[in-house]
Protein backbone atom coordinates (compact mmCIF):
# COMPACT_ATOMS: atom_id res chain seq x y z
CA UNK A 1 0.00 0.00 0.00
CA UNK A 2 1.11 3.58 -0.56
CA UNK A 3 3.08 5.20 2.23
CA UNK A 4 2.91 8.72 3.58
CA UNK A 5 3.60 11.18 0.79
CA UNK A 6 5.03 14.61 1.46
CA UNK A 7 5.43 17.30 -1.17
CA UNK A 8 7.59 19.00 -2.12
CA UNK A 9 10.79 17.21 -1.10
CA UNK A 10 12.87 20.37 -1.15
CA UNK A 11 11.97 24.02 -0.93
CA UNK A 12 13.96 27.23 -0.86
CA UNK A 13 12.21 30.39 0.30
CA UNK A 14 13.21 33.93 1.18
CA UNK A 15 12.77 35.49 4.60
CA UNK A 16 9.35 37.03 4.99
CA UNK A 17 7.66 34.73 2.50
CA UNK A 18 5.14 32.09 3.39
CA UNK A 19 5.15 28.40 2.54
CA UNK A 20 2.67 25.53 2.41
CA UNK A 21 3.71 21.91 2.82
CA UNK A 22 1.49 18.97 1.95
CA UNK A 23 1.07 15.51 3.42
CA UNK A 24 -1.05 12.60 2.21
CA UNK A 25 -1.39 9.95 4.92
CA UNK A 26 -1.81 6.22 4.52
CA UNK A 27 -5.33 5.31 3.50
CA UNK A 28 -7.46 4.77 6.59
CA UNK A 29 -5.24 6.83 8.87
CA UNK A 30 -7.20 9.67 10.40
CA UNK A 31 -4.42 11.12 12.55
CA UNK A 32 -1.75 13.29 10.95
CA UNK A 33 1.03 14.86 12.99
CA UNK A 34 3.78 17.25 12.01
CA UNK A 35 7.27 17.47 13.47
CA UNK A 36 10.14 19.87 12.88
CA UNK A 37 13.63 18.39 12.84
CA UNK A 38 16.73 20.58 13.20
CA UNK A 39 20.31 19.78 14.21
CA UNK A 40 20.06 22.09 17.22
CA UNK A 41 16.61 21.31 18.60
CA UNK A 42 16.11 17.78 17.34
CA UNK A 43 12.59 16.57 16.68
CA UNK A 44 9.88 18.84 17.97
CA UNK A 45 6.13 18.32 17.80
CA UNK A 46 4.18 20.95 15.86
CA UNK A 47 0.58 19.75 15.86
CA UNK A 48 -1.76 16.87 15.27
CA UNK A 49 -4.95 16.71 13.27
CA UNK A 50 -7.60 14.05 13.66
CA UNK A 51 -10.73 13.95 11.53
CA UNK A 52 -10.20 17.54 10.37
CA UNK A 53 -9.79 18.91 13.91
CA UNK A 54 -6.59 20.09 15.52
CA UNK A 55 -6.32 17.83 18.52
CA UNK A 56 -2.94 18.81 19.90
CA UNK A 57 -0.48 21.63 19.45
CA UNK A 58 3.19 22.08 20.32
CA UNK A 59 5.02 25.17 21.49
CA UNK A 60 5.46 26.99 18.22
CA UNK A 61 4.47 30.56 17.36
CA UNK A 62 1.22 31.33 15.61
CA UNK A 63 3.09 31.66 12.30
CA UNK A 64 2.87 27.89 12.14
CA UNK A 65 -0.57 26.61 11.28
CA UNK A 66 -2.15 23.64 9.64
CA UNK A 67 -5.32 22.01 8.53
CA UNK A 68 -6.72 18.68 7.54
CA UNK A 69 -9.17 17.93 4.79
CA UNK A 70 -12.03 15.45 4.70
CA UNK A 71 -9.82 12.92 2.88
CA UNK A 72 -7.30 13.19 5.77
CA UNK A 73 -4.72 14.98 3.66
CA UNK A 74 -3.02 17.69 5.67
CA UNK A 75 -1.21 20.92 4.96
CA UNK A 76 0.95 23.02 7.18
CA UNK A 77 1.64 26.66 6.57
CA UNK A 78 4.42 28.88 7.84
CA UNK A 79 3.99 32.61 7.36
CA UNK A 80 6.62 35.34 7.56
CA UNK A 81 9.48 32.90 7.27
CA UNK A 82 12.56 33.37 9.42
CA UNK A 83 16.03 31.91 8.91
CA UNK A 84 15.45 29.72 11.97
CA UNK A 85 12.56 27.99 10.23
CA UNK A 86 15.03 26.13 8.02
CA UNK A 87 14.46 22.49 8.91
CA UNK A 88 13.24 19.11 7.83
CA UNK A 89 9.47 18.97 8.31
CA UNK A 90 8.19 15.48 8.88
CA UNK A 91 4.62 14.33 8.56
CA UNK A 92 3.47 11.20 10.38
CA UNK A 93 0.19 9.38 10.10
CA UNK A 94 -1.47 6.89 12.39
CA UNK A 95 -4.77 5.11 12.58
CA UNK A 96 -5.63 6.58 16.00
CA UNK A 97 -2.67 8.59 17.28
CA UNK A 98 0.98 8.65 18.23
CA UNK A 99 0.85 5.82 20.75
CA UNK A 100 -0.21 3.32 18.12
CA UNK A 101 2.97 4.03 16.20
CA UNK A 102 3.54 6.43 13.36
CA UNK A 103 4.27 5.93 9.70
CA UNK A 104 6.41 8.84 8.60
CA UNK A 105 6.88 10.48 5.26
CA UNK A 106 10.31 11.35 3.86
CA UNK A 107 9.93 14.96 4.85
CA UNK A 108 10.19 18.34 3.22
CA UNK A 109 13.55 20.05 3.51
CA UNK A 110 12.86 23.79 3.84
CA UNK A 111 15.70 26.25 3.46
CA UNK A 112 15.06 29.91 4.25
CA UNK A 113 17.58 32.37 2.78
CA UNK B 1 7.54 17.78 31.29
CA UNK B 2 8.82 14.47 30.04
CA UNK B 3 12.39 14.25 28.83
CA UNK B 4 14.19 11.54 26.90
CA UNK B 5 17.97 11.17 27.09
CA UNK B 6 20.18 9.26 24.70
CA UNK B 7 23.69 9.55 26.10
CA UNK B 8 25.50 7.95 23.16
CA UNK B 9 25.68 10.35 20.19
CA UNK B 10 27.52 7.72 18.13
CA UNK B 11 28.02 4.00 18.26
CA UNK B 12 29.69 1.53 15.95
CA UNK B 13 29.51 -2.24 15.71
CA UNK B 14 31.07 -4.92 13.59
CA UNK B 15 28.73 -6.57 11.11
CA UNK B 16 27.05 -9.67 12.61
CA UNK B 17 27.80 -8.52 16.16
CA UNK B 18 25.38 -7.27 18.81
CA UNK B 19 25.01 -3.65 19.92
CA UNK B 20 22.93 -1.99 22.62
CA UNK B 21 21.70 1.59 22.42
CA UNK B 22 20.80 3.35 25.66
CA UNK B 23 17.80 5.50 26.49
CA UNK B 24 16.54 6.92 29.75
CA UNK B 25 13.47 9.02 30.31
CA UNK B 26 11.93 11.09 33.02
CA UNK B 27 8.24 10.96 33.85
CA UNK B 28 5.92 10.98 36.82
CA UNK B 29 3.29 8.94 35.04
CA UNK B 30 2.74 5.22 35.43
CA UNK B 31 1.18 4.50 32.07
CA UNK B 32 2.90 5.50 28.86
CA UNK B 33 4.42 4.19 25.64
CA UNK B 34 8.00 3.95 24.50
CA UNK B 35 9.35 3.64 20.99
CA UNK B 36 12.49 3.22 18.99
CA UNK B 37 12.51 4.81 15.55
CA UNK B 38 15.23 4.48 12.93
CA UNK B 39 16.11 7.24 10.45
CA UNK B 40 18.36 6.12 7.58
CA UNK B 41 19.92 8.62 5.15
CA UNK B 42 16.69 8.52 3.15
CA UNK B 43 15.26 10.66 6.01
CA UNK B 44 12.14 8.56 6.49
CA UNK B 45 11.66 7.60 10.13
CA UNK B 46 10.76 3.94 10.55
CA UNK B 47 9.18 2.40 13.63
CA UNK B 48 11.49 -0.29 15.00
CA UNK B 49 9.76 -1.32 18.20
CA UNK B 50 6.96 -0.24 20.55
CA UNK B 51 6.59 -0.94 24.26
CA UNK B 52 3.56 -0.39 26.45
CA UNK B 53 4.68 0.53 29.96
CA UNK B 54 2.04 -1.56 31.71
CA UNK B 55 3.36 -4.70 30.04
CA UNK B 56 6.20 -6.35 31.93
CA UNK B 57 7.35 -8.37 28.96
CA UNK B 58 10.05 -6.79 26.82
CA UNK B 59 9.02 -6.19 23.22
CA UNK B 60 10.89 -7.94 20.42
CA UNK B 61 10.83 -7.62 16.64
CA UNK B 62 13.04 -10.13 14.90
CA UNK B 63 16.65 -9.05 15.57
CA UNK B 64 15.53 -6.07 17.65
CA UNK B 65 14.65 -6.33 21.32
CA UNK B 66 14.39 -3.96 24.24
CA UNK B 67 15.36 -4.07 27.87
CA UNK B 68 12.62 -2.12 29.62
CA UNK B 69 13.40 -1.29 33.24
CA UNK B 70 10.41 0.70 34.45
CA UNK B 71 11.71 1.49 37.93
CA UNK B 72 15.00 2.71 36.51
CA UNK B 73 13.22 4.52 33.66
CA UNK B 74 15.49 2.85 31.17
CA UNK B 75 14.63 1.57 27.70
CA UNK B 76 17.60 0.19 25.79
CA UNK B 77 17.53 -1.30 22.29
CA UNK B 78 19.53 -4.40 21.44
CA UNK B 79 20.29 -5.18 17.82
CA UNK B 80 21.51 -8.71 17.23
CA UNK B 81 23.38 -9.94 14.17
CA UNK B 82 23.93 -6.37 12.96
CA UNK B 83 23.56 -5.82 9.23
CA UNK B 84 24.77 -3.05 6.96
CA UNK B 85 21.19 -1.92 6.49
CA UNK B 86 20.94 -1.19 10.21
CA UNK B 87 23.17 1.86 9.79
CA UNK B 88 21.04 4.88 10.70
CA UNK B 89 20.14 7.39 13.38
CA UNK B 90 18.14 5.75 16.14
CA UNK B 91 15.69 7.79 18.18
CA UNK B 92 14.09 6.81 21.43
CA UNK B 93 10.67 8.36 22.01
CA UNK B 94 8.14 8.68 24.83
CA UNK B 95 4.38 8.98 24.46
CA UNK B 96 1.96 9.91 27.21
CA UNK B 97 -1.04 7.66 27.69
CA UNK B 98 -3.53 10.40 27.12
CA UNK B 99 -5.92 9.51 24.34
CA UNK B 100 -6.70 12.50 22.20
CA UNK B 101 -3.66 14.37 23.42
CA UNK B 102 -0.91 12.17 22.08
CA UNK B 103 2.44 13.34 20.86
CA UNK B 104 5.94 11.93 21.08
CA UNK B 105 8.92 13.39 22.87
CA UNK B 106 12.10 12.29 21.14
CA UNK B 107 15.66 11.90 22.36
CA UNK B 108 18.56 13.46 20.50
CA UNK B 109 19.42 10.26 18.68
CA UNK B 110 22.32 7.82 18.38
CA UNK B 111 24.12 7.46 15.06
CA UNK B 112 24.87 3.79 14.49
CA UNK B 113 27.64 2.78 12.10
CA UNK B 114 28.07 -0.79 10.94
CA UNK B 115 31.62 -1.85 10.18
CA UNK B 116 31.85 -4.45 7.41
PDB file of C-alpha atoms in Angstrom:
ATOM      1  CA  UNK A   1       0.000   0.000   0.000  1.00  0.00           C
ATOM      2  CA  UNK A   2       1.110   3.576  -0.564  1.00  0.00           C
ATOM      3  CA  UNK A   3       3.077   5.203   2.227  1.00  0.00           C
ATOM      4  CA  UNK A   4       2.914   8.721   3.583  1.00  0.00           C
ATOM      5  CA  UNK A   5       3.602  11.183   0.793  1.00  0.00           C
ATOM      6  CA  UNK A   6       5.033  14.611   1.456  1.00  0.00           C
ATOM      7  CA  UNK A   7       5.433  17.296  -1.175  1.00  0.00           C
ATOM      8  CA  UNK A   8       7.591  18.999  -2.118  1.00  0.00           C
ATOM      9  CA  UNK A   9      10.785  17.205  -1.102  1.00  0.00           C
ATOM     10  CA  UNK A  10      12.868  20.373  -1.148  1.00  0.00           C
ATOM     11  CA  UNK A  11      11.967  24.019  -0.933  1.00  0.00           C
ATOM     12  CA  UNK A  12      13.959  27.234  -0.865  1.00  0.00           C
ATOM     13  CA  UNK A  13      12.209  30.385   0.304  1.00  0.00           C
ATOM     14  CA  UNK A  14      13.208  33.927   1.180  1.00  0.00           C
ATOM     15  CA  UNK A  15      12.772  35.487   4.596  1.00  0.00           C
ATOM     16  CA  UNK A  16       9.349  37.034   4.989  1.00  0.00           C
ATOM     17  CA  UNK A  17       7.657  34.726   2.497  1.00  0.00           C
ATOM     18  CA  UNK A  18       5.137  32.089   3.393  1.00  0.00           C
ATOM     19  CA  UNK A  19       5.150  28.396   2.539  1.00  0.00           C
ATOM     20  CA  UNK A  20       2.666  25.534   2.408  1.00  0.00           C
ATOM     21  CA  UNK A  21       3.707  21.914   2.820  1.00  0.00           C
ATOM     22  CA  UNK A  22       1.492  18.971   1.952  1.00  0.00           C
ATOM     23  CA  UNK A  23       1.073  15.511   3.416  1.00  0.00           C
ATOM     24  CA  UNK A  24      -1.047  12.604   2.208  1.00  0.00           C
ATOM     25  CA  UNK A  25      -1.394   9.946   4.919  1.00  0.00           C
ATOM     26  CA  UNK A  26      -1.810   6.223   4.517  1.00  0.00           C
ATOM     27  CA  UNK A  27      -5.331   5.313   3.501  1.00  0.00           C
ATOM     28  CA  UNK A  28      -7.459   4.772   6.595  1.00  0.00           C
ATOM     29  CA  UNK A  29      -5.240   6.834   8.872  1.00  0.00           C
ATOM     30  CA  UNK A  30      -7.199   9.673  10.404  1.00  0.00           C
ATOM     31  CA  UNK A  31      -4.415  11.120  12.549  1.00  0.00           C
ATOM     32  CA  UNK A  32      -1.751  13.291  10.947  1.00  0.00           C
ATOM     33  CA  UNK A  33       1.030  14.863  12.990  1.00  0.00           C
ATOM     34  CA  UNK A  34       3.781  17.253  12.011  1.00  0.00           C
ATOM     35  CA  UNK A  35       7.275  17.466  13.467  1.00  0.00           C
ATOM     36  CA  UNK A  36      10.137  19.868  12.882  1.00  0.00           C
ATOM     37  CA  UNK A  37      13.635  18.392  12.843  1.00  0.00           C
ATOM     38  CA  UNK A  38      16.726  20.578  13.205  1.00  0.00           C
ATOM     39  CA  UNK A  39      20.312  19.782  14.214  1.00  0.00           C
ATOM     40  CA  UNK A  40      20.060  22.087  17.222  1.00  0.00           C
ATOM     41  CA  UNK A  41      16.613  21.311  18.605  1.00  0.00           C
ATOM     42  CA  UNK A  42      16.115  17.780  17.335  1.00  0.00           C
ATOM     43  CA  UNK A  43      12.592  16.566  16.679  1.00  0.00           C
ATOM     44  CA  UNK A  44       9.875  18.837  17.971  1.00  0.00           C
ATOM     45  CA  UNK A  45       6.125  18.325  17.795  1.00  0.00           C
ATOM     46  CA  UNK A  46       4.185  20.952  15.860  1.00  0.00           C
ATOM     47  CA  UNK A  47       0.582  19.752  15.859  1.00  0.00           C
ATOM     48  CA  UNK A  48      -1.763  16.867  15.274  1.00  0.00           C
ATOM     49  CA  UNK A  49      -4.955  16.711  13.273  1.00  0.00           C
ATOM     50  CA  UNK A  50      -7.597  14.051  13.660  1.00  0.00           C
ATOM     51  CA  UNK A  51     -10.727  13.947  11.528  1.00  0.00           C
ATOM     52  CA  UNK A  52     -10.196  17.539  10.367  1.00  0.00           C
ATOM     53  CA  UNK A  53      -9.790  18.909  13.915  1.00  0.00           C
ATOM     54  CA  UNK A  54      -6.589  20.090  15.523  1.00  0.00           C
ATOM     55  CA  UNK A  55      -6.324  17.832  18.525  1.00  0.00           C
ATOM     56  CA  UNK A  56      -2.943  18.805  19.900  1.00  0.00           C
ATOM     57  CA  UNK A  57      -0.476  21.629  19.455  1.00  0.00           C
ATOM     58  CA  UNK A  58       3.189  22.082  20.321  1.00  0.00           C
ATOM     59  CA  UNK A  59       5.024  25.174  21.488  1.00  0.00           C
ATOM     60  CA  UNK A  60       5.462  26.994  18.224  1.00  0.00           C
ATOM     61  CA  UNK A  61       4.468  30.564  17.361  1.00  0.00           C
ATOM     62  CA  UNK A  62       1.222  31.327  15.605  1.00  0.00           C
ATOM     63  CA  UNK A  63       3.088  31.664  12.296  1.00  0.00           C
ATOM     64  CA  UNK A  64       2.868  27.889  12.143  1.00  0.00           C
ATOM     65  CA  UNK A  65      -0.572  26.605  11.278  1.00  0.00           C
ATOM     66  CA  UNK A  66      -2.146  23.638   9.642  1.00  0.00           C
ATOM     67  CA  UNK A  67      -5.323  22.011   8.532  1.00  0.00           C
ATOM     68  CA  UNK A  68      -6.717  18.677   7.544  1.00  0.00           C
ATOM     69  CA  UNK A  69      -9.172  17.931   4.792  1.00  0.00           C
ATOM     70  CA  UNK A  70     -12.030  15.451   4.699  1.00  0.00           C
ATOM     71  CA  UNK A  71      -9.820  12.924   2.876  1.00  0.00           C
ATOM     72  CA  UNK A  72      -7.302  13.188   5.772  1.00  0.00           C
ATOM     73  CA  UNK A  73      -4.717  14.984   3.664  1.00  0.00           C
ATOM     74  CA  UNK A  74      -3.025  17.694   5.670  1.00  0.00           C
ATOM     75  CA  UNK A  75      -1.215  20.923   4.964  1.00  0.00           C
ATOM     76  CA  UNK A  76       0.949  23.016   7.180  1.00  0.00           C
ATOM     77  CA  UNK A  77       1.645  26.664   6.569  1.00  0.00           C
ATOM     78  CA  UNK A  78       4.418  28.879   7.841  1.00  0.00           C
ATOM     79  CA  UNK A  79       3.990  32.607   7.358  1.00  0.00           C
ATOM     80  CA  UNK A  80       6.617  35.342   7.557  1.00  0.00           C
ATOM     81  CA  UNK A  81       9.482  32.901   7.272  1.00  0.00           C
ATOM     82  CA  UNK A  82      12.565  33.368   9.423  1.00  0.00           C
ATOM     83  CA  UNK A  83      16.032  31.906   8.911  1.00  0.00           C
ATOM     84  CA  UNK A  84      15.451  29.717  11.969  1.00  0.00           C
ATOM     85  CA  UNK A  85      12.556  27.989  10.229  1.00  0.00           C
ATOM     86  CA  UNK A  86      15.029  26.130   8.023  1.00  0.00           C
ATOM     87  CA  UNK A  87      14.464  22.495   8.915  1.00  0.00           C
ATOM     88  CA  UNK A  88      13.236  19.110   7.834  1.00  0.00           C
ATOM     89  CA  UNK A  89       9.475  18.969   8.314  1.00  0.00           C
ATOM     90  CA  UNK A  90       8.186  15.475   8.881  1.00  0.00           C
ATOM     91  CA  UNK A  91       4.616  14.330   8.560  1.00  0.00           C
ATOM     92  CA  UNK A  92       3.468  11.196  10.384  1.00  0.00           C
ATOM     93  CA  UNK A  93       0.186   9.375  10.097  1.00  0.00           C
ATOM     94  CA  UNK A  94      -1.473   6.888  12.385  1.00  0.00           C
ATOM     95  CA  UNK A  95      -4.774   5.105  12.584  1.00  0.00           C
ATOM     96  CA  UNK A  96      -5.627   6.582  15.996  1.00  0.00           C
ATOM     97  CA  UNK A  97      -2.669   8.595  17.276  1.00  0.00           C
ATOM     98  CA  UNK A  98       0.982   8.651  18.235  1.00  0.00           C
ATOM     99  CA  UNK A  99       0.846   5.825  20.751  1.00  0.00           C
ATOM    100  CA  UNK A 100      -0.208   3.316  18.119  1.00  0.00           C
ATOM    101  CA  UNK A 101       2.971   4.030  16.200  1.00  0.00           C
ATOM    102  CA  UNK A 102       3.538   6.432  13.360  1.00  0.00           C
ATOM    103  CA  UNK A 103       4.266   5.930   9.700  1.00  0.00           C
ATOM    104  CA  UNK A 104       6.413   8.836   8.601  1.00  0.00           C
ATOM    105  CA  UNK A 105       6.879  10.484   5.258  1.00  0.00           C
ATOM    106  CA  UNK A 106      10.314  11.350   3.862  1.00  0.00           C
ATOM    107  CA  UNK A 107       9.926  14.958   4.852  1.00  0.00           C
ATOM    108  CA  UNK A 108      10.193  18.336   3.216  1.00  0.00           C
ATOM    109  CA  UNK A 109      13.554  20.055   3.511  1.00  0.00           C
ATOM    110  CA  UNK A 110      12.862  23.791   3.844  1.00  0.00           C
ATOM    111  CA  UNK A 111      15.696  26.253   3.460  1.00  0.00           C
ATOM    112  CA  UNK A 112      15.056  29.912   4.248  1.00  0.00           C
ATOM    113  CA  UNK A 113      17.580  32.370   2.780  1.00  0.00           C
TER     114      UNK A 113
ATOM    115  CA  UNK B   1       7.535  17.777  31.292  1.00  0.00           C
ATOM    116  CA  UNK B   2       8.819  14.470  30.042  1.00  0.00           C
ATOM    117  CA  UNK B   3      12.393  14.250  28.832  1.00  0.00           C
ATOM    118  CA  UNK B   4      14.194  11.538  26.897  1.00  0.00           C
ATOM    119  CA  UNK B   5      17.973  11.172  27.094  1.00  0.00           C
ATOM    120  CA  UNK B   6      20.182   9.257  24.704  1.00  0.00           C
ATOM    121  CA  UNK B   7      23.687   9.546  26.104  1.00  0.00           C
ATOM    122  CA  UNK B   8      25.505   7.954  23.159  1.00  0.00           C
ATOM    123  CA  UNK B   9      25.676  10.346  20.193  1.00  0.00           C
ATOM    124  CA  UNK B  10      27.518   7.723  18.125  1.00  0.00           C
ATOM    125  CA  UNK B  11      28.022   3.996  18.257  1.00  0.00           C
ATOM    126  CA  UNK B  12      29.688   1.527  15.952  1.00  0.00           C
ATOM    127  CA  UNK B  13      29.510  -2.237  15.708  1.00  0.00           C
ATOM    128  CA  UNK B  14      31.072  -4.923  13.588  1.00  0.00           C
ATOM    129  CA  UNK B  15      28.732  -6.566  11.114  1.00  0.00           C
ATOM    130  CA  UNK B  16      27.045  -9.669  12.613  1.00  0.00           C
ATOM    131  CA  UNK B  17      27.800  -8.521  16.157  1.00  0.00           C
ATOM    132  CA  UNK B  18      25.379  -7.265  18.813  1.00  0.00           C
ATOM    133  CA  UNK B  19      25.012  -3.654  19.920  1.00  0.00           C
ATOM    134  CA  UNK B  20      22.927  -1.985  22.619  1.00  0.00           C
ATOM    135  CA  UNK B  21      21.696   1.595  22.422  1.00  0.00           C
ATOM    136  CA  UNK B  22      20.796   3.348  25.662  1.00  0.00           C
ATOM    137  CA  UNK B  23      17.797   5.496  26.489  1.00  0.00           C
ATOM    138  CA  UNK B  24      16.545   6.925  29.751  1.00  0.00           C
ATOM    139  CA  UNK B  25      13.471   9.018  30.315  1.00  0.00           C
ATOM    140  CA  UNK B  26      11.932  11.089  33.022  1.00  0.00           C
ATOM    141  CA  UNK B  27       8.238  10.956  33.848  1.00  0.00           C
ATOM    142  CA  UNK B  28       5.919  10.985  36.825  1.00  0.00           C
ATOM    143  CA  UNK B  29       3.290   8.943  35.038  1.00  0.00           C
ATOM    144  CA  UNK B  30       2.745   5.216  35.433  1.00  0.00           C
ATOM    145  CA  UNK B  31       1.178   4.498  32.073  1.00  0.00           C
ATOM    146  CA  UNK B  32       2.897   5.500  28.859  1.00  0.00           C
ATOM    147  CA  UNK B  33       4.417   4.192  25.644  1.00  0.00           C
ATOM    148  CA  UNK B  34       8.003   3.946  24.495  1.00  0.00           C
ATOM    149  CA  UNK B  35       9.350   3.637  20.992  1.00  0.00           C
ATOM    150  CA  UNK B  36      12.492   3.223  18.985  1.00  0.00           C
ATOM    151  CA  UNK B  37      12.514   4.805  15.548  1.00  0.00           C
ATOM    152  CA  UNK B  38      15.229   4.480  12.928  1.00  0.00           C
ATOM    153  CA  UNK B  39      16.114   7.237  10.448  1.00  0.00           C
ATOM    154  CA  UNK B  40      18.358   6.123   7.584  1.00  0.00           C
ATOM    155  CA  UNK B  41      19.915   8.616   5.150  1.00  0.00           C
ATOM    156  CA  UNK B  42      16.691   8.520   3.151  1.00  0.00           C
ATOM    157  CA  UNK B  43      15.256  10.662   6.010  1.00  0.00           C
ATOM    158  CA  UNK B  44      12.138   8.557   6.486  1.00  0.00           C
ATOM    159  CA  UNK B  45      11.659   7.604  10.128  1.00  0.00           C
ATOM    160  CA  UNK B  46      10.763   3.941  10.549  1.00  0.00           C
ATOM    161  CA  UNK B  47       9.182   2.395  13.629  1.00  0.00           C
ATOM    162  CA  UNK B  48      11.485  -0.292  15.002  1.00  0.00           C
ATOM    163  CA  UNK B  49       9.757  -1.324  18.198  1.00  0.00           C
ATOM    164  CA  UNK B  50       6.961  -0.240  20.546  1.00  0.00           C
ATOM    165  CA  UNK B  51       6.589  -0.943  24.255  1.00  0.00           C
ATOM    166  CA  UNK B  52       3.561  -0.387  26.447  1.00  0.00           C
ATOM    167  CA  UNK B  53       4.676   0.532  29.956  1.00  0.00           C
ATOM    168  CA  UNK B  54       2.042  -1.560  31.709  1.00  0.00           C
ATOM    169  CA  UNK B  55       3.361  -4.696  30.042  1.00  0.00           C
ATOM    170  CA  UNK B  56       6.203  -6.346  31.927  1.00  0.00           C
ATOM    171  CA  UNK B  57       7.352  -8.375  28.956  1.00  0.00           C
ATOM    172  CA  UNK B  58      10.047  -6.791  26.825  1.00  0.00           C
ATOM    173  CA  UNK B  59       9.022  -6.186  23.217  1.00  0.00           C
ATOM    174  CA  UNK B  60      10.892  -7.944  20.421  1.00  0.00           C
ATOM    175  CA  UNK B  61      10.829  -7.619  16.640  1.00  0.00           C
ATOM    176  CA  UNK B  62      13.043 -10.133  14.899  1.00  0.00           C
ATOM    177  CA  UNK B  63      16.651  -9.047  15.572  1.00  0.00           C
ATOM    178  CA  UNK B  64      15.533  -6.071  17.649  1.00  0.00           C
ATOM    179  CA  UNK B  65      14.652  -6.334  21.316  1.00  0.00           C
ATOM    180  CA  UNK B  66      14.389  -3.959  24.237  1.00  0.00           C
ATOM    181  CA  UNK B  67      15.360  -4.074  27.874  1.00  0.00           C
ATOM    182  CA  UNK B  68      12.617  -2.120  29.615  1.00  0.00           C
ATOM    183  CA  UNK B  69      13.401  -1.290  33.236  1.00  0.00           C
ATOM    184  CA  UNK B  70      10.413   0.702  34.454  1.00  0.00           C
ATOM    185  CA  UNK B  71      11.714   1.486  37.926  1.00  0.00           C
ATOM    186  CA  UNK B  72      15.005   2.711  36.510  1.00  0.00           C
ATOM    187  CA  UNK B  73      13.222   4.523  33.656  1.00  0.00           C
ATOM    188  CA  UNK B  74      15.491   2.849  31.167  1.00  0.00           C
ATOM    189  CA  UNK B  75      14.628   1.568  27.698  1.00  0.00           C
ATOM    190  CA  UNK B  76      17.598   0.186  25.790  1.00  0.00           C
ATOM    191  CA  UNK B  77      17.534  -1.304  22.289  1.00  0.00           C
ATOM    192  CA  UNK B  78      19.532  -4.401  21.441  1.00  0.00           C
ATOM    193  CA  UNK B  79      20.289  -5.179  17.816  1.00  0.00           C
ATOM    194  CA  UNK B  80      21.511  -8.714  17.233  1.00  0.00           C
ATOM    195  CA  UNK B  81      23.379  -9.944  14.167  1.00  0.00           C
ATOM    196  CA  UNK B  82      23.927  -6.366  12.961  1.00  0.00           C
ATOM    197  CA  UNK B  83      23.556  -5.815   9.230  1.00  0.00           C
ATOM    198  CA  UNK B  84      24.773  -3.053   6.962  1.00  0.00           C
ATOM    199  CA  UNK B  85      21.191  -1.923   6.493  1.00  0.00           C
ATOM    200  CA  UNK B  86      20.942  -1.191  10.214  1.00  0.00           C
ATOM    201  CA  UNK B  87      23.175   1.856   9.793  1.00  0.00           C
ATOM    202  CA  UNK B  88      21.035   4.876  10.702  1.00  0.00           C
ATOM    203  CA  UNK B  89      20.140   7.390  13.381  1.00  0.00           C
ATOM    204  CA  UNK B  90      18.135   5.748  16.136  1.00  0.00           C
ATOM    205  CA  UNK B  91      15.691   7.795  18.178  1.00  0.00           C
ATOM    206  CA  UNK B  92      14.089   6.808  21.428  1.00  0.00           C
ATOM    207  CA  UNK B  93      10.675   8.363  22.015  1.00  0.00           C
ATOM    208  CA  UNK B  94       8.137   8.684  24.831  1.00  0.00           C
ATOM    209  CA  UNK B  95       4.383   8.983  24.461  1.00  0.00           C
ATOM    210  CA  UNK B  96       1.957   9.910  27.214  1.00  0.00           C
ATOM    211  CA  UNK B  97      -1.036   7.655  27.689  1.00  0.00           C
ATOM    212  CA  UNK B  98      -3.535  10.400  27.124  1.00  0.00           C
ATOM    213  CA  UNK B  99      -5.920   9.514  24.342  1.00  0.00           C
ATOM    214  CA  UNK B 100      -6.697  12.497  22.205  1.00  0.00           C
ATOM    215  CA  UNK B 101      -3.658  14.374  23.419  1.00  0.00           C
ATOM    216  CA  UNK B 102      -0.907  12.166  22.079  1.00  0.00           C
ATOM    217  CA  UNK B 103       2.441  13.339  20.863  1.00  0.00           C
ATOM    218  CA  UNK B 104       5.936  11.928  21.078  1.00  0.00           C
ATOM    219  CA  UNK B 105       8.923  13.388  22.867  1.00  0.00           C
ATOM    220  CA  UNK B 106      12.102  12.285  21.142  1.00  0.00           C
ATOM    221  CA  UNK B 107      15.658  11.904  22.364  1.00  0.00           C
ATOM    222  CA  UNK B 108      18.559  13.465  20.497  1.00  0.00           C
ATOM    223  CA  UNK B 109      19.421  10.261  18.679  1.00  0.00           C
ATOM    224  CA  UNK B 110      22.317   7.825  18.376  1.00  0.00           C
ATOM    225  CA  UNK B 111      24.118   7.458  15.065  1.00  0.00           C
ATOM    226  CA  UNK B 112      24.874   3.788  14.494  1.00  0.00           C
ATOM    227  CA  UNK B 113      27.644   2.785  12.097  1.00  0.00           C
ATOM    228  CA  UNK B 114      28.066  -0.792  10.937  1.00  0.00           C
ATOM    229  CA  UNK B 115      31.624  -1.846  10.175  1.00  0.00           C
ATOM    230  CA  UNK B 116      31.855  -4.450   7.407  1.00  0.00           C
TER     231      UNK B 116
END
